[in-house]
mmCIF file of the C-alpha atoms, coordinates in Angstrom:
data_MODEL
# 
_entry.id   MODEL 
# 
loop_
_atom_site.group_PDB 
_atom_site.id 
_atom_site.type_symbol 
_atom_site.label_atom_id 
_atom_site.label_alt_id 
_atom_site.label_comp_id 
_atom_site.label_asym_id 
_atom_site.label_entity_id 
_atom_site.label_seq_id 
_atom_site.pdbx_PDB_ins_code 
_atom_site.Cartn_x 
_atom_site.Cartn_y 
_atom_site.Cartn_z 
_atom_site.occupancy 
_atom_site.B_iso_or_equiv 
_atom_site.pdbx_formal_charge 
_atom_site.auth_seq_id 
_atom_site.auth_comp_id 
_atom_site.auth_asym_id 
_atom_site.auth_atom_id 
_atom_site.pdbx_PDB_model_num 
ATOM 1  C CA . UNK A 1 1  ? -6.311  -13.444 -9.774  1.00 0.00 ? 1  UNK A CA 1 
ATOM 2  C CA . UNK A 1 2  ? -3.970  -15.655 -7.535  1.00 0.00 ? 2  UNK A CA 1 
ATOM 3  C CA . UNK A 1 3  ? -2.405  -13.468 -5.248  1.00 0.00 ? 3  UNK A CA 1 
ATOM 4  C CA . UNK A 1 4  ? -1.274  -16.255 -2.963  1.00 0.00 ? 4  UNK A CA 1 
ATOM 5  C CA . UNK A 1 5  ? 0.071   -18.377 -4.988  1.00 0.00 ? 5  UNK A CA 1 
ATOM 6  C CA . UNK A 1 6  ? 3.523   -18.556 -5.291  1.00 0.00 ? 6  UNK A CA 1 
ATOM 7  C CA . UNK A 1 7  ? 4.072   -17.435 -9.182  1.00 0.00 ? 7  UNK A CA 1 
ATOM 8  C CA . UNK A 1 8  ? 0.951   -16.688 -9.926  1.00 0.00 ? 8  UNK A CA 1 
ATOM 9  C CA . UNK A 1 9  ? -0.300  -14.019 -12.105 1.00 0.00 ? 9  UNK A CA 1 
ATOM 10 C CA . UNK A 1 10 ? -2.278  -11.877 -9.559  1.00 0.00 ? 10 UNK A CA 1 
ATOM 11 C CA . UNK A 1 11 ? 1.459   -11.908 -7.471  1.00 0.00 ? 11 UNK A CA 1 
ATOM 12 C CA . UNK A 1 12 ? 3.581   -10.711 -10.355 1.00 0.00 ? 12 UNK A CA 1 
ATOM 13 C CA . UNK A 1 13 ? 1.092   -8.056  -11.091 1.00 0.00 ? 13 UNK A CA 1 
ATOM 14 C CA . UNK A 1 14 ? 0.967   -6.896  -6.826  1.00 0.00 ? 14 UNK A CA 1 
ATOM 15 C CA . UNK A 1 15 ? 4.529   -6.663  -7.094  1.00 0.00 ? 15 UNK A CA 1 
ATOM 16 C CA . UNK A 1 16 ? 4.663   -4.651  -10.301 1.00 0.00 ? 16 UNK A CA 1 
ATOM 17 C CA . UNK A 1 17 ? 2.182   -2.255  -9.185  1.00 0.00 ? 17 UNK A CA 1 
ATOM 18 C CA . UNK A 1 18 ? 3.785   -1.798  -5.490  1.00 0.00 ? 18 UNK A CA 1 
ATOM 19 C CA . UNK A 1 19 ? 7.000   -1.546  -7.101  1.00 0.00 ? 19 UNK A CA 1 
ATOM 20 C CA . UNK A 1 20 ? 6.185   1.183   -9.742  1.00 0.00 ? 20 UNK A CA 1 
ATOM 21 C CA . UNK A 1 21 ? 4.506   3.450   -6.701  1.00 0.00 ? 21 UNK A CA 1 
ATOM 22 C CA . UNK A 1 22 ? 7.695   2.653   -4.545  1.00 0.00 ? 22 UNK A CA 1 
ATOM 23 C CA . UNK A 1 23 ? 9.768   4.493   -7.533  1.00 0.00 ? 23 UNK A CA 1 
ATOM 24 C CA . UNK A 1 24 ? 6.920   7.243   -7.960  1.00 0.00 ? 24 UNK A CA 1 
ATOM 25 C CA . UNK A 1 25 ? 6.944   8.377   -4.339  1.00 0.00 ? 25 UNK A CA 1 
ATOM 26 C CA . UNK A 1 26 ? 10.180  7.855   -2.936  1.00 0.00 ? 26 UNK A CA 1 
ATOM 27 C CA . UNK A 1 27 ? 9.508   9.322   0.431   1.00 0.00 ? 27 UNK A CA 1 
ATOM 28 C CA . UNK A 1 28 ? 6.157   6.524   0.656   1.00 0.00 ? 28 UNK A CA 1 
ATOM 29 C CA . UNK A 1 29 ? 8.748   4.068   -0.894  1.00 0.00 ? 29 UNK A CA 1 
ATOM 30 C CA . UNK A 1 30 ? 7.259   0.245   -0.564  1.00 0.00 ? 30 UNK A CA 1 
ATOM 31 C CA . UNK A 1 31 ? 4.642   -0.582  2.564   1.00 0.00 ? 31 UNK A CA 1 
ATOM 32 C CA . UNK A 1 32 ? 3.514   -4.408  3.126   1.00 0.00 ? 32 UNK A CA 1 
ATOM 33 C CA . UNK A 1 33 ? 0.057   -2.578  3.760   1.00 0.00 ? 33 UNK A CA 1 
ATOM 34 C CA . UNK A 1 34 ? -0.613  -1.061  0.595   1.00 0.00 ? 34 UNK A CA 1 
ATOM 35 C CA . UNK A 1 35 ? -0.572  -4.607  -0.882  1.00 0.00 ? 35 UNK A CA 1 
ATOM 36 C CA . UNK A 1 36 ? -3.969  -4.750  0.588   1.00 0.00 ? 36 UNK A CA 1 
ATOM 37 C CA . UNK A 1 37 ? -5.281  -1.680  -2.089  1.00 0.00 ? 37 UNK A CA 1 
ATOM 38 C CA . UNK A 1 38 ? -3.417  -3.068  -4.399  1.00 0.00 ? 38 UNK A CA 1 
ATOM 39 C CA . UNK A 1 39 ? -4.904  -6.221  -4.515  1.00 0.00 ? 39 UNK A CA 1 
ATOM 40 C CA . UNK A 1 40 ? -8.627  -4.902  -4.508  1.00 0.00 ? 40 UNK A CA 1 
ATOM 41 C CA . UNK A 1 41 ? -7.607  -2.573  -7.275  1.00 0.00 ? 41 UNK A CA 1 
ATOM 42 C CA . UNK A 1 42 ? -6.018  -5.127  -9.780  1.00 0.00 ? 42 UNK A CA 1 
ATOM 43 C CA . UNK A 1 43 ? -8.986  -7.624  -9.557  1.00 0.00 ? 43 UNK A CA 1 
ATOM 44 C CA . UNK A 1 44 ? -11.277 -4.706  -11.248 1.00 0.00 ? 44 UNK A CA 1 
ATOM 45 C CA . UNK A 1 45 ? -8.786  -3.280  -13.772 1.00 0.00 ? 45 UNK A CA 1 
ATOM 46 C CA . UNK A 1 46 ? -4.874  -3.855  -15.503 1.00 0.00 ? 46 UNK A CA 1 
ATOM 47 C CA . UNK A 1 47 ? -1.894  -2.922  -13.728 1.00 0.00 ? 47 UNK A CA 1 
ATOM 48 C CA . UNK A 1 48 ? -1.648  0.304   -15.210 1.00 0.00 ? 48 UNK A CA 1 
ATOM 49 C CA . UNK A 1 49 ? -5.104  1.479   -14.116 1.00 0.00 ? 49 UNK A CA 1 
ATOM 50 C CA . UNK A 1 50 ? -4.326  0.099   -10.878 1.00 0.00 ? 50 UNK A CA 1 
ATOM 51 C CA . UNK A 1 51 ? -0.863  2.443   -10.300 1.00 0.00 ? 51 UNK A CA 1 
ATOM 52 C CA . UNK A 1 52 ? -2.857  5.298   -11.889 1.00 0.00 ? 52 UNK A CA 1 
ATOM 53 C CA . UNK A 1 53 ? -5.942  4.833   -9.671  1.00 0.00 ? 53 UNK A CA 1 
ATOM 54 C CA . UNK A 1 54 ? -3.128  4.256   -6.352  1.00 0.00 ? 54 UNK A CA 1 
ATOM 55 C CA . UNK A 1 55 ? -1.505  7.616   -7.293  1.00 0.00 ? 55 UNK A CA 1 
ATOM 56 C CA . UNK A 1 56 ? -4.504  9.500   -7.037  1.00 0.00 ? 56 UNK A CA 1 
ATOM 57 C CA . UNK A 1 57 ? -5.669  8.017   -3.822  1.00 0.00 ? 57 UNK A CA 1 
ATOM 58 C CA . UNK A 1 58 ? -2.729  8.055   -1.894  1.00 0.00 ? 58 UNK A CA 1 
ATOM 59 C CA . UNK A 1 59 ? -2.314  12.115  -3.298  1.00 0.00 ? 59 UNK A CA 1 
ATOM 60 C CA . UNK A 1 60 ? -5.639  13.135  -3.179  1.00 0.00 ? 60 UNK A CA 1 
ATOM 61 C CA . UNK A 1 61 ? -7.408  11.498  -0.127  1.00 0.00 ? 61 UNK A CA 1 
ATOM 62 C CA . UNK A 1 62 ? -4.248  11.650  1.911   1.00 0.00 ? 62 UNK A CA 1 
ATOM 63 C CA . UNK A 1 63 ? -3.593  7.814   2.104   1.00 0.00 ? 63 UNK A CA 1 
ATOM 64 C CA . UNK A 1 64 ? 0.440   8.509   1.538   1.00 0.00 ? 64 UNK A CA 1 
ATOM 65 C CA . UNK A 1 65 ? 0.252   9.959   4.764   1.00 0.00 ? 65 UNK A CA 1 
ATOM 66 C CA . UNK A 1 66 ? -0.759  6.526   6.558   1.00 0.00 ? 66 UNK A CA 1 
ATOM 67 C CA . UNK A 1 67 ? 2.169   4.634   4.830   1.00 0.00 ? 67 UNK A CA 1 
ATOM 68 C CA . UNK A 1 68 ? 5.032   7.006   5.418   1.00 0.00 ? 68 UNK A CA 1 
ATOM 69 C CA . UNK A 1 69 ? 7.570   5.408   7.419   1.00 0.00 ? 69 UNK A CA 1 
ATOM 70 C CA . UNK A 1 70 ? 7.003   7.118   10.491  1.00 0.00 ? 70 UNK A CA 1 
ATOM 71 C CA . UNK A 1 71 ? 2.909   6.393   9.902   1.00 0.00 ? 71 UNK A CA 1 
ATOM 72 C CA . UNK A 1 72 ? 2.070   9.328   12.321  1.00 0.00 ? 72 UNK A CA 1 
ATOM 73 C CA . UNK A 1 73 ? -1.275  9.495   10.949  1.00 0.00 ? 73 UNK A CA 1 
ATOM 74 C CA . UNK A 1 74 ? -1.986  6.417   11.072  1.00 0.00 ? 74 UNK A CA 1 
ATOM 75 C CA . UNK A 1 75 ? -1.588  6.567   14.820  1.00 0.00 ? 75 UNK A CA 1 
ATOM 76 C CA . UNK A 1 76 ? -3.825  9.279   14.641  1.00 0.00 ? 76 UNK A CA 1 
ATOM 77 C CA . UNK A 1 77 ? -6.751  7.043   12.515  1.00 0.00 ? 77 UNK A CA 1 
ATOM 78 C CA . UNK A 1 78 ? -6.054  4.446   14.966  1.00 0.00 ? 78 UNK A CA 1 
ATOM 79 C CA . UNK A 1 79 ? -6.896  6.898   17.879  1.00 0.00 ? 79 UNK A CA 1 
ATOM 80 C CA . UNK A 1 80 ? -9.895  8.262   16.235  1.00 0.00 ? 80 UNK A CA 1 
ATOM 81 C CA . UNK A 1 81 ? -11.317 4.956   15.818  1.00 0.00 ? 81 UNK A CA 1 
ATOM 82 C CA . UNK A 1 82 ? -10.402 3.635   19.495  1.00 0.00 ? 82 UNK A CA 1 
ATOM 83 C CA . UNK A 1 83 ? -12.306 6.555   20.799  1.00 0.00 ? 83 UNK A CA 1 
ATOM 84 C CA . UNK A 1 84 ? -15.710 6.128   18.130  1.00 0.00 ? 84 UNK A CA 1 
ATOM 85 C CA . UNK A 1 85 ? -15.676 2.132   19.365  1.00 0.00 ? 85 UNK A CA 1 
ATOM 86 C CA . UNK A 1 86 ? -15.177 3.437   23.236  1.00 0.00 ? 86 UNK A CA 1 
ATOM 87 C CA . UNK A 1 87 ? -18.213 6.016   22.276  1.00 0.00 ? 87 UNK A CA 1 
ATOM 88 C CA . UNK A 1 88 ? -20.603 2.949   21.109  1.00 0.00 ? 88 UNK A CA 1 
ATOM 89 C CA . UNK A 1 89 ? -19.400 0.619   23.775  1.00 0.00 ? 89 UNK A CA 1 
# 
């Protein structure tokens, strides 16, 4: 899939998939960040999969949570992780 280039298919299908989760969870709406998911998703399966399969991660392992707009928990991850590093350092 080209996802960088400009009209290619692997774009147009990014953009449909981030667009129908931005009108499924309105509160989520659209993150730059999620295009990273997105991406690994749609080069193993069709767009449809690929906003099924997002759904069910972002409900059921709590990944809406990191691309809310406030993104408390991500601060939170981000935290965790600083102090597991500082622990191995």
């Amino acid at each position: 899939m080209e996802f960088f280039k400009d009209g290619g298919r692997g774009q147009a299908s990014l953009f449909n998939v981030i667009k129908a989760y931005s009108i499924h969870d309105k509160e989520v709406g659209y993150c730059q960040g999620s295009a990273f998911i997105v991406g690994l998703l749609l080069m193993q399966m069709p767009e449809e999969e690929a906003f099924a399969v997002l759904v069910r991660l972002m409900e059921n392992y709590r990944l809406r949570e990191l691309y809310k707009p406030a993104m408390t928990d991500l601060g939170l991850c981000m935290f965790q992780l600083e102090c597991l590093v500082q622990e191995q350092v």
